[in-house]
PDB file of C-alpha atoms in Angstrom:
ATOM      1  CA  UNK A  10     -31.976  81.968 -66.850  1.00 46.00           C
ATOM      2  CA  UNK A  11     -35.636  81.959 -67.530  1.00 55.00           C
ATOM      3  CA  UNK A  12     -37.973  83.526 -64.247  1.00 63.00           C
ATOM      4  CA  UNK A  13     -39.329  80.669 -62.154  1.00 71.00           C
ATOM      5  CA  UNK A  14     -43.093  80.598 -61.761  1.00 86.00           C
ATOM      6  CA  UNK A  15     -44.913  81.572 -58.715  1.00 91.00           C
ATOM      7  CA  UNK A  16     -47.371  79.208 -56.964  1.00 94.00           C
ATOM      8  CA  UNK A  17     -50.151  79.252 -54.355  1.00 94.00           C
ATOM      9  CA  UNK A  18     -52.496  76.762 -52.482  1.00 94.00           C
ATOM     10  CA  UNK A  19     -55.282  76.030 -54.149  1.00 94.00           C
ATOM     11  CA  UNK A  20     -57.184  77.009 -50.913  1.00 93.00           C
ATOM     12  CA  UNK A  21     -55.486  80.071 -51.060  1.00 94.00           C
ATOM     13  CA  UNK A  22     -56.457  81.078 -54.357  1.00 95.00           C
ATOM     14  CA  UNK A  23     -60.096  80.156 -53.706  1.00 94.00           C
ATOM     15  CA  UNK A  24     -60.255  81.903 -50.511  1.00 94.00           C
ATOM     16  CA  UNK A  25     -58.798  85.508 -52.381  1.00 94.00           C
ATOM     17  CA  UNK A  26     -61.789  84.824 -55.256  1.00 94.00           C
ATOM     18  CA  UNK A  27     -64.156  84.715 -52.491  1.00 93.00           C
ATOM     19  CA  UNK A  28     -63.002  88.655 -51.381  1.00 93.00           C
ATOM     20  CA  UNK A  29     -61.071  87.716 -48.508  1.00 94.00           C
ATOM     21  CA  UNK A  30     -58.617  90.347 -48.206  1.00 93.00           C
ATOM     22  CA  UNK A  31     -55.635  89.010 -46.175  1.00 91.00           C
ATOM     23  CA  UNK A  32     -55.311  86.089 -48.862  1.00 92.00           C
ATOM     24  CA  UNK A  33     -55.908  88.380 -51.682  1.00 93.00           C
ATOM     25  CA  UNK A  34     -52.749  90.391 -50.835  1.00 92.00           C
ATOM     26  CA  UNK A  35     -50.920  87.546 -50.443  1.00 91.00           C
ATOM     27  CA  UNK A  36     -51.411  86.912 -54.059  1.00 92.00           C
ATOM     28  CA  UNK A  37     -51.036  90.693 -55.336  1.00 91.00           C
ATOM     29  CA  UNK A  38     -48.532  91.304 -52.557  1.00 87.00           C
ATOM     30  CA  UNK A  39     -49.070  95.694 -53.113  1.00 86.00           C
ATOM     31  CA  UNK A  40     -52.129  97.054 -53.923  1.00 85.00           C
ATOM     32  CA  UNK A  41     -52.913 100.524 -55.265  1.00 87.00           C
ATOM     33  CA  UNK A  42     -54.893 103.725 -54.709  1.00 87.00           C
ATOM     34  CA  UNK A  43     -58.160 102.020 -55.932  1.00 89.00           C
ATOM     35  CA  UNK A  44     -57.744  98.530 -53.919  1.00 91.00           C
ATOM     36  CA  UNK A  45     -58.744  98.406 -50.009  1.00 92.00           C
ATOM     37  CA  UNK A  46     -56.761  98.418 -47.381  1.00 91.00           C
ATOM     38  CA  UNK A  47     -54.465  95.355 -46.252  1.00 90.00           C
ATOM     39  CA  UNK A  48     -55.821  93.103 -43.397  1.00 89.00           C
ATOM     40  CA  UNK A  49     -54.174  91.296 -40.869  1.00 87.00           C
ATOM     41  CA  UNK A  50     -53.957  87.469 -41.722  1.00 86.00           C
ATOM     42  CA  UNK A  51     -56.211  86.436 -38.498  1.00 87.00           C
ATOM     43  CA  UNK A  52     -59.290  88.231 -40.325  1.00 90.00           C
ATOM     44  CA  UNK A  53     -59.300  85.556 -43.061  1.00 91.00           C
ATOM     45  CA  UNK A  54     -62.157  83.010 -42.009  1.00 90.00           C
ATOM     46  CA  UNK A  55     -59.833  79.808 -42.584  1.00 91.00           C
ATOM     47  CA  UNK A  56     -57.205  80.935 -39.797  1.00 88.00           C
ATOM     48  CA  UNK A  57     -60.027  80.792 -37.314  1.00 82.00           C
ATOM     49  CA  UNK A  58     -60.985  76.932 -38.110  1.00 84.00           C
ATOM     50  CA  UNK A  59     -57.473  76.173 -38.265  1.00 85.00           C
ATOM     51  CA  UNK A  60     -57.084  77.563 -34.925  1.00 83.00           C
ATOM     52  CA  UNK A  61     -59.638  75.239 -33.782  1.00 79.00           C
ATOM     53  CA  UNK A  62     -58.184  72.556 -35.438  1.00 75.00           C
ATOM     54  CA  UNK A  63     -55.489  70.146 -33.983  1.00 67.00           C
ATOM     55  CA  UNK A  64     -53.401  69.415 -36.755  1.00 78.00           C
ATOM     56  CA  UNK A  65     -51.187  71.859 -38.837  1.00 80.00           C
ATOM     57  CA  UNK A  66     -51.347  71.772 -42.399  1.00 85.00           C
ATOM     58  CA  UNK A  67     -48.150  72.064 -45.335  1.00 89.00           C
ATOM     59  CA  UNK A  68     -49.230  71.796 -48.411  1.00 89.00           C
ATOM     60  CA  UNK A  69     -45.822  70.980 -50.031  1.00 92.00           C
ATOM     61  CA  UNK A  70     -44.988  68.157 -47.316  1.00 92.00           C
ATOM     62  CA  UNK A  71     -46.497  64.809 -46.251  1.00 91.00           C
ATOM     63  CA  UNK A  72     -46.304  63.140 -42.977  1.00 91.00           C
ATOM     64  CA  UNK A  73     -44.193  60.272 -44.031  1.00 92.00           C
ATOM     65  CA  UNK A  74     -41.394  62.318 -45.401  1.00 94.00           C
ATOM     66  CA  UNK A  75     -37.979  62.401 -43.918  1.00 95.00           C
ATOM     67  CA  UNK A  76     -37.208  65.757 -42.592  1.00 96.00           C
ATOM     68  CA  UNK A  77     -34.429  67.562 -42.172  1.00 96.00           C
ATOM     69  CA  UNK A  78     -34.567  71.024 -40.362  1.00 95.00           C
ATOM     70  CA  UNK A  79     -31.361  73.500 -40.566  1.00 93.00           C
ATOM     71  CA  UNK A  80     -30.381  75.875 -38.215  1.00 89.00           C
ATOM     72  CA  UNK A  81     -33.941  75.808 -36.084  1.00 89.00           C
ATOM     73  CA  UNK A  82     -31.964  77.375 -32.774  1.00 87.00           C
ATOM     74  CA  UNK A  83     -35.532  78.182 -30.839  1.00 87.00           C
ATOM     75  CA  UNK A  84     -36.632  74.709 -32.195  1.00 89.00           C
ATOM     76  CA  UNK A  85     -40.032  76.842 -33.366  1.00 86.00           C
ATOM     77  CA  UNK A  86     -40.648  74.947 -36.198  1.00 87.00           C
ATOM     78  CA  UNK A  87     -39.373  71.591 -34.911  1.00 90.00           C
ATOM     79  CA  UNK A  88     -42.191  71.618 -32.239  1.00 87.00           C
ATOM     80  CA  UNK A  89     -45.032  71.914 -34.775  1.00 87.00           C
ATOM     81  CA  UNK A  90     -43.735  68.887 -36.377  1.00 88.00           C
ATOM     82  CA  UNK A  91     -44.795  67.071 -33.523  1.00 81.00           C
ATOM     83  CA  UNK A  92     -48.850  66.855 -34.634  1.00 79.00           C
ATOM     84  CA  UNK A  93     -48.039  66.650 -37.982  1.00 87.00           C
ATOM     85  CA  UNK A  94     -45.545  63.569 -38.804  1.00 90.00           C
ATOM     86  CA  UNK A  95     -46.541  60.052 -38.068  1.00 87.00           C
ATOM     87  CA  UNK A  96     -43.073  59.393 -36.441  1.00 91.00           C
ATOM     88  CA  UNK A  97     -41.019  62.328 -34.692  1.00 92.00           C
ATOM     89  CA  UNK A  98     -37.991  59.595 -35.383  1.00 93.00           C
ATOM     90  CA  UNK A  99     -38.458  60.821 -38.844  1.00 94.00           C
ATOM     91  CA  UNK A 100     -37.162  64.424 -37.917  1.00 95.00           C
ATOM     92  CA  UNK A 101     -34.010  65.697 -37.437  1.00 96.00           C
ATOM     93  CA  UNK A 102     -32.599  69.364 -36.386  1.00 96.00           C
ATOM     94  CA  UNK A 103     -29.599  71.305 -36.491  1.00 95.00           C
ATOM     95  CA  UNK A 104     -28.298  74.382 -34.682  1.00 93.00           C
ATOM     96  CA  UNK A 105     -24.614  76.081 -35.162  1.00 90.00           C
ATOM     97  CA  UNK A 106     -24.309  76.781 -31.483  1.00 92.00           C
ATOM     98  CA  UNK A 107     -23.507  74.404 -28.584  1.00 93.00           C
ATOM     99  CA  UNK A 108     -26.156  72.874 -26.120  1.00 93.00           C
ATOM    100  CA  UNK A 109     -25.015  74.838 -23.216  1.00 93.00           C
ATOM    101  CA  UNK A 110     -25.801  77.898 -25.100  1.00 93.00           C
ATOM    102  CA  UNK A 111     -28.978  76.986 -26.528  1.00 92.00           C
ATOM    103  CA  UNK A 112     -30.503  75.767 -22.757  1.00 91.00           C
ATOM    104  CA  UNK A 113     -29.725  79.091 -21.833  1.00 90.00           C
ATOM    105  CA  UNK A 114     -31.810  80.800 -23.889  1.00 88.00           C
ATOM    106  CA  UNK A 115     -34.839  80.815 -21.989  1.00 85.00           C
ATOM    107  CA  UNK A 116     -35.860  79.358 -18.984  1.00 86.00           C
ATOM    108  CA  UNK A 117     -37.653  76.247 -20.079  1.00 89.00           C
ATOM    109  CA  UNK A 118     -35.214  75.425 -23.105  1.00 92.00           C
ATOM    110  CA  UNK A 119     -33.347  72.927 -21.629  1.00 92.00           C
ATOM    111  CA  UNK A 120     -36.785  71.078 -20.783  1.00 93.00           C
ATOM    112  CA  UNK A 121     -37.585  71.419 -24.794  1.00 92.00           C
ATOM    113  CA  UNK A 122     -34.626  70.070 -25.797  1.00 93.00           C
ATOM    114  CA  UNK A 123     -35.060  66.812 -23.278  1.00 94.00           C
ATOM    115  CA  UNK A 124     -38.943  66.394 -24.568  1.00 93.00           C
ATOM    116  CA  UNK A 125     -38.013  66.306 -28.281  1.00 93.00           C
ATOM    117  CA  UNK A 126     -35.120  63.830 -27.711  1.00 94.00           C
ATOM    118  CA  UNK A 127     -37.434  61.668 -26.128  1.00 94.00           C
ATOM    119  CA  UNK A 128     -40.210  61.863 -28.931  1.00 92.00           C
ATOM    120  CA  UNK A 129     -37.428  60.807 -30.940  1.00 94.00           C
ATOM    121  CA  UNK A 130     -36.204  64.016 -32.698  1.00 95.00           C
ATOM    122  CA  UNK A 131     -32.423  63.941 -33.367  1.00 95.00           C
ATOM    123  CA  UNK A 132     -31.072  67.623 -32.505  1.00 96.00           C
ATOM    124  CA  UNK A 133     -27.490  67.924 -34.002  1.00 96.00           C
ATOM    125  CA  UNK A 134     -25.449  70.905 -31.966  1.00 95.00           C
ATOM    126  CA  UNK A 135     -22.742  72.514 -33.450  1.00 94.00           C
ATOM    127  CA  UNK A 136     -23.603  71.264 -36.902  1.00 93.00           C
ATOM    128  CA  UNK A 137     -21.359  71.765 -39.541  1.00 92.00           C
ATOM    129  CA  UNK A 138     -23.697  73.278 -43.032  1.00 90.00           C
ATOM    130  CA  UNK A 139     -21.295  71.661 -44.942  1.00 91.00           C
ATOM    131  CA  UNK A 140     -21.544  68.728 -43.729  1.00 93.00           C
ATOM    132  CA  UNK A 141     -25.035  67.774 -43.961  1.00 94.00           C
ATOM    133  CA  UNK A 142     -24.713  64.857 -46.019  1.00 92.00           C
ATOM    134  CA  UNK A 143     -23.116  62.862 -42.771  1.00 94.00           C
ATOM    135  CA  UNK A 144     -26.808  63.041 -40.836  1.00 95.00           C
ATOM    136  CA  UNK A 145     -28.187  60.827 -42.908  1.00 94.00           C
ATOM    137  CA  UNK A 146     -30.473  61.096 -46.110  1.00 95.00           C
ATOM    138  CA  UNK A 147     -33.955  63.105 -46.249  1.00 96.00           C
ATOM    139  CA  UNK A 148     -37.080  63.860 -48.566  1.00 95.00           C
ATOM    140  CA  UNK A 149     -36.823  67.479 -47.417  1.00 95.00           C
ATOM    141  CA  UNK A 150     -34.364  70.104 -46.171  1.00 96.00           C
ATOM    142  CA  UNK A 151     -35.948  73.069 -44.809  1.00 94.00           C
ATOM    143  CA  UNK A 152     -34.534  76.299 -43.781  1.00 90.00           C
ATOM    144  CA  UNK A 153     -36.946  79.109 -42.638  1.00 83.00           C
ATOM    145  CA  UNK A 154     -36.326  82.827 -42.586  1.00 73.00           C
ATOM    146  CA  UNK A 155     -32.469  82.137 -43.768  1.00 71.00           C
ATOM    147  CA  UNK A 156     -30.309  85.118 -44.280  1.00 65.00           C
ATOM    148  CA  UNK A 157     -28.738  85.264 -47.900  1.00 57.00           C
ATOM    149  CA  UNK A 158     -25.408  86.518 -46.425  1.00 60.00           C
ATOM    150  CA  UNK A 159     -25.414  83.651 -44.255  1.00 61.00           C
ATOM    151  CA  UNK A 160     -25.508  80.749 -46.640  1.00 70.00           C
ATOM    152  CA  UNK A 161     -22.403  79.244 -47.525  1.00 75.00           C
ATOM    153  CA  UNK A 162     -21.443  77.554 -50.904  1.00 81.00           C
ATOM    154  CA  UNK A 163     -21.062  74.225 -49.245  1.00 87.00           C
ATOM    155  CA  UNK A 164     -24.565  74.351 -47.872  1.00 90.00           C
ATOM    156  CA  UNK A 165     -25.813  73.594 -51.273  1.00 91.00           C
ATOM    157  CA  UNK A 166     -23.314  70.965 -52.251  1.00 91.00           C
ATOM    158  CA  UNK A 167     -24.027  69.059 -49.018  1.00 93.00           C
ATOM    159  CA  UNK A 168     -27.646  69.335 -49.220  1.00 93.00           C
ATOM    160  CA  UNK A 169     -27.757  67.839 -52.638  1.00 92.00           C
ATOM    161  CA  UNK A 170     -25.512  65.077 -51.536  1.00 93.00           C
ATOM    162  CA  UNK A 171     -28.016  64.499 -48.390  1.00 94.00           C
ATOM    163  CA  UNK A 172     -31.430  64.559 -50.847  1.00 94.00           C
ATOM    164  CA  UNK A 173     -33.022  61.216 -51.000  1.00 93.00           C
ATOM    165  CA  UNK A 174     -34.768  60.781 -54.887  1.00 92.00           C
ATOM    166  CA  UNK A 175     -37.158  63.433 -55.661  1.00 91.00           C
ATOM    167  CA  UNK A 176     -35.827  65.261 -52.320  1.00 94.00           C
ATOM    168  CA  UNK A 177     -36.292  68.752 -51.858  1.00 95.00           C
ATOM    169  CA  UNK A 178     -34.850  71.979 -50.459  1.00 94.00           C
ATOM    170  CA  UNK A 179     -37.152  74.671 -49.329  1.00 93.00           C
ATOM    171  CA  UNK A 180     -35.711  77.845 -48.589  1.00 90.00           C
ATOM    172  CA  UNK A 181     -38.087  80.559 -47.002  1.00 84.00           C
ATOM    173  CA  UNK A 182     -37.219  84.012 -47.525  1.00 77.00           C
ATOM    174  CA  UNK A 183     -39.053  87.348 -48.304  1.00 71.00           C
ATOM    175  CA  UNK A 184     -37.625  87.749 -51.332  1.00 61.00           C
ATOM    176  CA  UNK A 185     -35.623  85.022 -53.037  1.00 62.00           C
ATOM    177  CA  UNK A 186     -32.208  86.586 -54.516  1.00 66.00           C
ATOM    178  CA  UNK A 187     -31.102  85.817 -57.842  1.00 76.00           C
ATOM    179  CA  UNK A 188     -27.476  85.348 -56.644  1.00 73.00           C
ATOM    180  CA  UNK A 189     -29.032  82.418 -54.136  1.00 79.00           C
ATOM    181  CA  UNK A 190     -30.713  80.565 -57.077  1.00 83.00           C
ATOM    182  CA  UNK A 191     -27.299  80.593 -59.420  1.00 83.00           C
ATOM    183  CA  UNK A 192     -25.072  79.264 -56.253  1.00 83.00           C
ATOM    184  CA  UNK A 193     -27.729  76.233 -56.170  1.00 87.00           C
ATOM    185  CA  UNK A 194     -27.715  76.082 -59.890  1.00 88.00           C
ATOM    186  CA  UNK A 195     -23.875  75.209 -59.625  1.00 88.00           C
ATOM    187  CA  UNK A 196     -24.486  71.935 -57.775  1.00 89.00           C
ATOM    188  CA  UNK A 197     -26.899  71.037 -60.214  1.00 89.00           C
ATOM    189  CA  UNK A 198     -29.800  72.032 -58.427  1.00 92.00           C
ATOM    190  CA  UNK A 199     -32.668  73.840 -59.818  1.00 91.00           C
ATOM    191  CA  UNK A 200     -35.186  76.395 -59.093  1.00 90.00           C
ATOM    192  CA  UNK A 201     -38.438  74.921 -59.269  1.00 91.00           C
ATOM    193  CA  UNK A 202     -40.543  77.565 -58.157  1.00 90.00           C
ATOM    194  CA  UNK A 203     -41.652  79.996 -55.353  1.00 90.00           C
ATOM    195  CA  UNK A 204     -44.697  78.916 -53.262  1.00 92.00           C
ATOM    196  CA  UNK A 205     -46.564  81.690 -51.656  1.00 91.00           C
ATOM    197  CA  UNK A 206     -46.690  81.162 -47.746  1.00 88.00           C
ATOM    198  CA  UNK A 207     -50.130  81.289 -45.979  1.00 89.00           C
ATOM    199  CA  UNK A 208     -49.928  81.103 -42.429  1.00 86.00           C
ATOM    200  CA  UNK A 209     -53.880  80.339 -42.217  1.00 87.00           C
ATOM    201  CA  UNK A 210     -52.354  76.434 -42.688  1.00 88.00           C
ATOM    202  CA  UNK A 211     -50.423  76.558 -39.386  1.00 84.00           C
ATOM    203  CA  UNK A 212     -51.810  79.595 -37.281  1.00 83.00           C
ATOM    204  CA  UNK A 213     -49.322  78.412 -34.515  1.00 79.00           C
ATOM    205  CA  UNK A 214     -46.016  79.057 -36.504  1.00 79.00           C
ATOM    206  CA  UNK A 215     -45.572  82.867 -35.994  1.00 73.00           C
ATOM    207  CA  UNK A 216     -43.258  84.572 -38.368  1.00 72.00           C
ATOM    208  CA  UNK A 217     -41.732  87.631 -38.578  1.00 65.00           C
ATOM    209  CA  UNK A 218     -43.387  88.778 -41.632  1.00 67.00           C
ATOM    210  CA  UNK A 219     -46.509  87.071 -43.970  1.00 63.00           C
ATOM    211  CA  UNK A 220     -45.334  88.489 -47.719  1.00 70.00           C
ATOM    212  CA  UNK A 221     -42.847  85.660 -47.744  1.00 81.00           C
ATOM    213  CA  UNK A 222     -42.074  82.738 -50.449  1.00 86.00           C
ATOM    214  CA  UNK A 223     -41.066  79.660 -49.958  1.00 89.00           C
ATOM    215  CA  UNK A 224     -37.986  78.758 -52.751  1.00 89.00           C
ATOM    216  CA  UNK A 225     -38.040  75.196 -53.966  1.00 92.00           C
ATOM    217  CA  UNK A 226     -34.999  73.885 -55.033  1.00 93.00           C
ATOM    218  CA  UNK A 227     -34.870  70.260 -56.790  1.00 93.00           C
ATOM    219  CA  UNK A 228     -32.480  68.274 -59.333  1.00 90.00           C
ATOM    220  CA  UNK A 229     -32.432  69.173 -62.489  1.00 87.00           C
ATOM    221  CA  UNK A 230     -34.094  65.702 -63.168  1.00 84.00           C
ATOM    222  CA  UNK A 231     -37.193  66.641 -60.821  1.00 84.00           C
ATOM    223  CA  UNK A 232     -37.264  70.344 -62.503  1.00 81.00           C
ATOM    224  CA  UNK A 233     -40.921  69.177 -64.151  1.00 80.00           C
ATOM    225  CA  UNK A 234     -41.944  66.671 -61.234  1.00 85.00           C
ATOM    226  CA  UNK A 235     -42.096  68.168 -57.819  1.00 89.00           C
ATOM    227  CA  UNK A 236     -44.104  69.260 -54.931  1.00 91.00           C
ATOM    228  CA  UNK A 237     -45.446  72.360 -56.705  1.00 91.00           C
ATOM    229  CA  UNK A 238     -47.054  70.748 -59.791  1.00 88.00           C
ATOM    230  CA  UNK A 239     -49.413  68.484 -57.506  1.00 89.00           C
ATOM    231  CA  UNK A 240     -53.299  68.916 -57.371  1.00 89.00           C
ATOM    232  CA  UNK A 241     -53.134  71.317 -54.598  1.00 91.00           C
ATOM    233  CA  UNK A 242     -51.451  74.226 -56.103  1.00 93.00           C
ATOM    234  CA  UNK A 243     -51.967  76.595 -58.490  1.00 93.00           C
ATOM    235  CA  UNK A 244     -49.965  78.879 -60.686  1.00 94.00           C
ATOM    236  CA  UNK A 245     -50.005  82.516 -59.852  1.00 94.00           C
ATOM    237  CA  UNK A 246     -50.111  84.136 -63.727  1.00 93.00           C
ATOM    238  CA  UNK A 247     -51.035  87.743 -64.637  1.00 93.00           C
ATOM    239  CA  UNK A 248     -54.579  86.901 -65.417  1.00 94.00           C
ATOM    240  CA  UNK A 249     -54.700  85.669 -61.979  1.00 94.00           C
ATOM    241  CA  UNK A 250     -53.062  88.428 -60.527  1.00 93.00           C
ATOM    242  CA  UNK A 251     -55.548  90.876 -62.498  1.00 93.00           C
ATOM    243  CA  UNK A 252     -58.786  89.032 -61.131  1.00 94.00           C
ATOM    244  CA  UNK A 253     -57.789  89.105 -57.644  1.00 94.00           C
ATOM    245  CA  UNK A 254     -56.794  93.118 -57.870  1.00 93.00           C
ATOM    246  CA  UNK A 255     -60.351  93.531 -59.830  1.00 93.00           C
ATOM    247  CA  UNK A 256     -62.032  91.560 -56.467  1.00 93.00           C
ATOM    248  CA  UNK A 257     -60.227  94.156 -54.127  1.00 93.00           C
ATOM    249  CA  UNK A 258     -61.249  96.841 -55.449  1.00 91.00           C
ATOM    250  CA  UNK A 259     -63.074  99.402 -53.280  1.00 86.00           C
ATOM    251  CA  UNK A 260     -66.965  99.501 -53.228  1.00 80.00           C
ATOM    252  CA  UNK A 261     -68.651 102.827 -52.342  1.00 73.00           C
ATOM    253  CA  UNK A 262     -69.763 101.903 -48.917  1.00 68.00           C
ATOM    254  CA  UNK A 263     -65.837 101.145 -48.544  1.00 63.00           C
ATOM    255  CA  UNK A 264     -64.666 104.576 -49.905  1.00 59.00           C
ATOM    256  CA  UNK A 265     -66.875 106.434 -47.418  1.00 53.00           C
ATOM    257  CA  UNK A 266     -66.072 104.397 -44.323  1.00 53.00           C
ATOM    258  CA  UNK A 267     -62.311 104.997 -45.504  1.00 50.00           C
ATOM    259  CA  UNK A 268     -62.451 109.006 -45.883  1.00 51.00           C
ATOM    260  CA  UNK A 269     -61.412 111.070 -42.950  1.00 51.00           C
ATOM    261  CA  UNK A 270     -64.698 112.608 -41.639  1.00 50.00           C
ATOM    262  CA  UNK A 271     -64.700 116.061 -41.346  1.00 52.00           C
ATOM    263  CA  UNK A 272     -65.403 117.263 -37.848  1.00 54.00           C
ATOM    264  CA  UNK A 273     -68.559 119.567 -37.798  1.00 59.00           C
ATOM    265  CA  UNK A 274     -67.742 122.717 -36.405  1.00 58.00           C
ATOM    266  CA  UNK A 275     -70.560 123.739 -33.909  1.00 60.00           C
ATOM    267  CA  UNK A 276     -71.886 127.752 -34.258  1.00 63.00           C
ATOM    268  CA  UNK A 277     -71.246 129.287 -31.318  1.00 58.00           C
ATOM    269  CA  UNK A 278     -74.706 130.360 -29.777  1.00 55.00           C
ATOM    270  CA  UNK A 279     -75.636 134.264 -30.263  1.00 55.00           C
ATOM    271  CA  UNK A 280     -76.912 136.016 -27.308  1.00 49.00           C
ATOM    272  CA  UNK A 281     -79.712 138.438 -28.491  1.00 52.00           C
ATOM    273  CA  UNK A 282     -78.886 141.992 -26.298  1.00 46.00           C
ATOM    274  CA  UNK A 283     -81.722 144.453 -25.943  1.00 47.00           C
ATOM    275  CA  UNK A 284     -80.137 147.778 -26.128  1.00 42.00           C
ATOM    276  CA  UNK A 285     -81.651 149.032 -22.902  1.00 43.00           C
ATOM    277  CA  UNK A 286     -79.366 146.243 -21.001  1.00 48.00           C
ATOM    278  CA  UNK A 287     -75.593 146.495 -21.083  1.00 50.00           C
ATOM    279  CA  UNK A 288     -73.635 143.831 -22.268  1.00 50.00           C
ATOM    280  CA  UNK A 289     -71.513 143.083 -19.316  1.00 50.00           C
ATOM    281  CA  UNK A 290     -74.834 142.929 -16.908  1.00 56.00           C
ATOM    282  CA  UNK A 291     -76.488 140.688 -19.355  1.00 53.00           C
ATOM    283  CA  UNK A 292     -73.699 137.905 -19.421  1.00 53.00           C
ATOM    284  CA  UNK A 293     -72.362 138.551 -15.483  1.00 56.00           C
ATOM    285  CA  UNK A 294     -69.087 140.146 -16.581  1.00 55.00           C
ATOM    286  CA  UNK A 295     -66.799 142.587 -15.294  1.00 54.00           C
ATOM    287  CA  UNK A 296     -65.552 145.651 -16.717  1.00 54.00           C
ATOM    288  CA  UNK A 297     -62.562 145.942 -18.155  1.00 57.00           C
ATOM    289  CA  UNK A 298     -60.066 148.698 -17.470  1.00 60.00           C
ATOM    290  CA  UNK A 299     -57.139 149.507 -14.838  1.00 63.00           C
ATOM    291  CA  UNK A 300     -59.574 150.225 -12.080  1.00 64.00           C
ATOM    292  CA  UNK A 301     -61.166 146.776 -12.685  1.00 63.00           C
ATOM    293  CA  UNK A 302     -57.235 145.330 -12.551  1.00 65.00           C
ATOM    294  CA  UNK A 303     -57.191 146.955  -9.221  1.00 66.00           C
ATOM    295  CA  UNK A 304     -60.390 145.906  -7.880  1.00 70.00           C
ATOM    296  CA  UNK A 305     -59.626 142.234  -8.748  1.00 68.00           C
ATOM    297  CA  UNK A 306     -56.193 142.670  -7.169  1.00 70.00           C
ATOM    298  CA  UNK A 307     -57.850 143.942  -3.800  1.00 71.00           C
ATOM    299  CA  UNK A 308     -60.190 141.012  -4.014  1.00 72.00           C
ATOM    300  CA  UNK A 309     -57.428 138.568  -4.273  1.00 70.00           C
ATOM    301  CA  UNK A 310     -55.255 140.415  -1.111  1.00 70.00           C
ATOM    302  CA  UNK A 311     -58.613 140.059   0.975  1.00 70.00           C
ATOM    303  CA  UNK A 312     -59.187 136.157   0.206  1.00 67.00           C
ATOM    304  CA  UNK A 313     -55.424 135.637   1.623  1.00 64.00           C
ATOM    305  CA  UNK A 314     -56.433 137.550   4.857  1.00 65.00           C
ATOM    306  CA  UNK A 315     -58.180 134.119   6.069  1.00 60.00           C
ATOM    307  CA  UNK A 316     -61.362 134.892   4.693  1.00 55.00           C
ATOM    308  CA  UNK A 317     -63.311 131.800   3.151  1.00 53.00           C
ATOM    309  CA  UNK A 318     -62.667 130.818  -0.070  1.00 52.00           C
ATOM    310  CA  UNK A 319     -64.910 128.320  -2.564  1.00 53.00           C
ATOM    311  CA  UNK A 320     -63.025 125.470  -0.794  1.00 55.00           C
ATOM    312  CA  UNK A 321     -63.609 126.463   2.694  1.00 55.00           C
ATOM    313  CA  UNK A 322     -60.086 126.456   3.289  1.00 54.00           C
ATOM    314  CA  UNK A 323     -58.808 128.855   5.566  1.00 55.00           C
ATOM    315  CA  UNK A 324     -55.380 129.952   4.325  1.00 57.00           C
ATOM    316  CA  UNK A 325     -52.945 131.191   6.865  1.00 62.00           C
ATOM    317  CA  UNK A 326     -52.552 134.854   7.943  1.00 66.00           C
ATOM    318  CA  UNK A 327     -48.945 136.148   7.396  1.00 70.00           C
ATOM    319  CA  UNK A 328     -48.026 137.825  10.548  1.00 70.00           C
ATOM    320  CA  UNK A 329     -45.362 140.800  11.124  1.00 73.00           C
ATOM    321  CA  UNK A 330     -44.532 142.344  14.433  1.00 74.00           C
ATOM    322  CA  UNK A 331     -47.698 140.637  16.160  1.00 71.00           C
ATOM    323  CA  UNK A 332     -49.642 141.991  13.487  1.00 76.00           C
ATOM    324  CA  UNK A 333     -51.354 140.545  10.363  1.00 72.00           C
ATOM    325  CA  UNK A 334     -50.097 142.077   7.578  1.00 71.00           C
ATOM    326  CA  UNK A 335     -51.953 142.855   4.580  1.00 66.00           C
ATOM    327  CA  UNK A 336     -51.079 141.523   1.219  1.00 61.00           C
ATOM    328  CA  UNK A 337     -48.312 138.987   0.721  1.00 56.00           C
TER     329      UNK A 337
END
């Protein structure tokens, strides 16, 4: 099976061509010693503009589509569709857990469930992944951050049956495993390609990692005509990767800033000691030796007998047989 192509949004590529470091790393994934360090996605100029916008964007979706969200136990993705879809009755969500357990996950989860149902969202608790076709027909079946070990073979069979004409299955994953694509191929589902995830389209959707792709599965008859072949997407070819890598090469000023600056060692000032004066007299030091140690010990013991110290605190005097005892 030939390797499927990787696609990206046109806006993501144009932003990377303007030397946006977060968008550039979405395309090249990893850098080398010559490229600048990656930055957080919040530093993308489009990210701030998207935060001010009320309506999120999904490059591979359309507000008029009927969507099924699979295994969204926290309803994170489901809640975001509120400002995107024209009618929330077009949205359905499944979870493998019963309603009682889901409602106890957080303090406001029960209210969130009631609010979604009041808006028209159909929530299916204890749903069977092998019986998705019983929930209706959908244009998109979404499963975000799935685990390859937990995707049963029955999921592809039921998901393929519940797709409308030109429908698609979107599975978001960090690395699309080959075994997953092979399992989907057994149910006449073709791997149309992978789409680079860009959080700048929907900043409120928090994800566990940013360098992930959306695996797009379609019927074999729709392999040449799907959402990845629209005018808003671009193919990430080797030439595009080389172009972005060349833009992310460190500049002279960036090389200086990334290098660790060596701490300047300040030289200790030297004192020119005249020959007619002793060194300890000039520096107000006391001579060393056994006599000096005994003298300092006697001075310490004398201070313990009640004499004032620099803190002006008088220490207690040790008494023995009614008389103050010298020393401790």
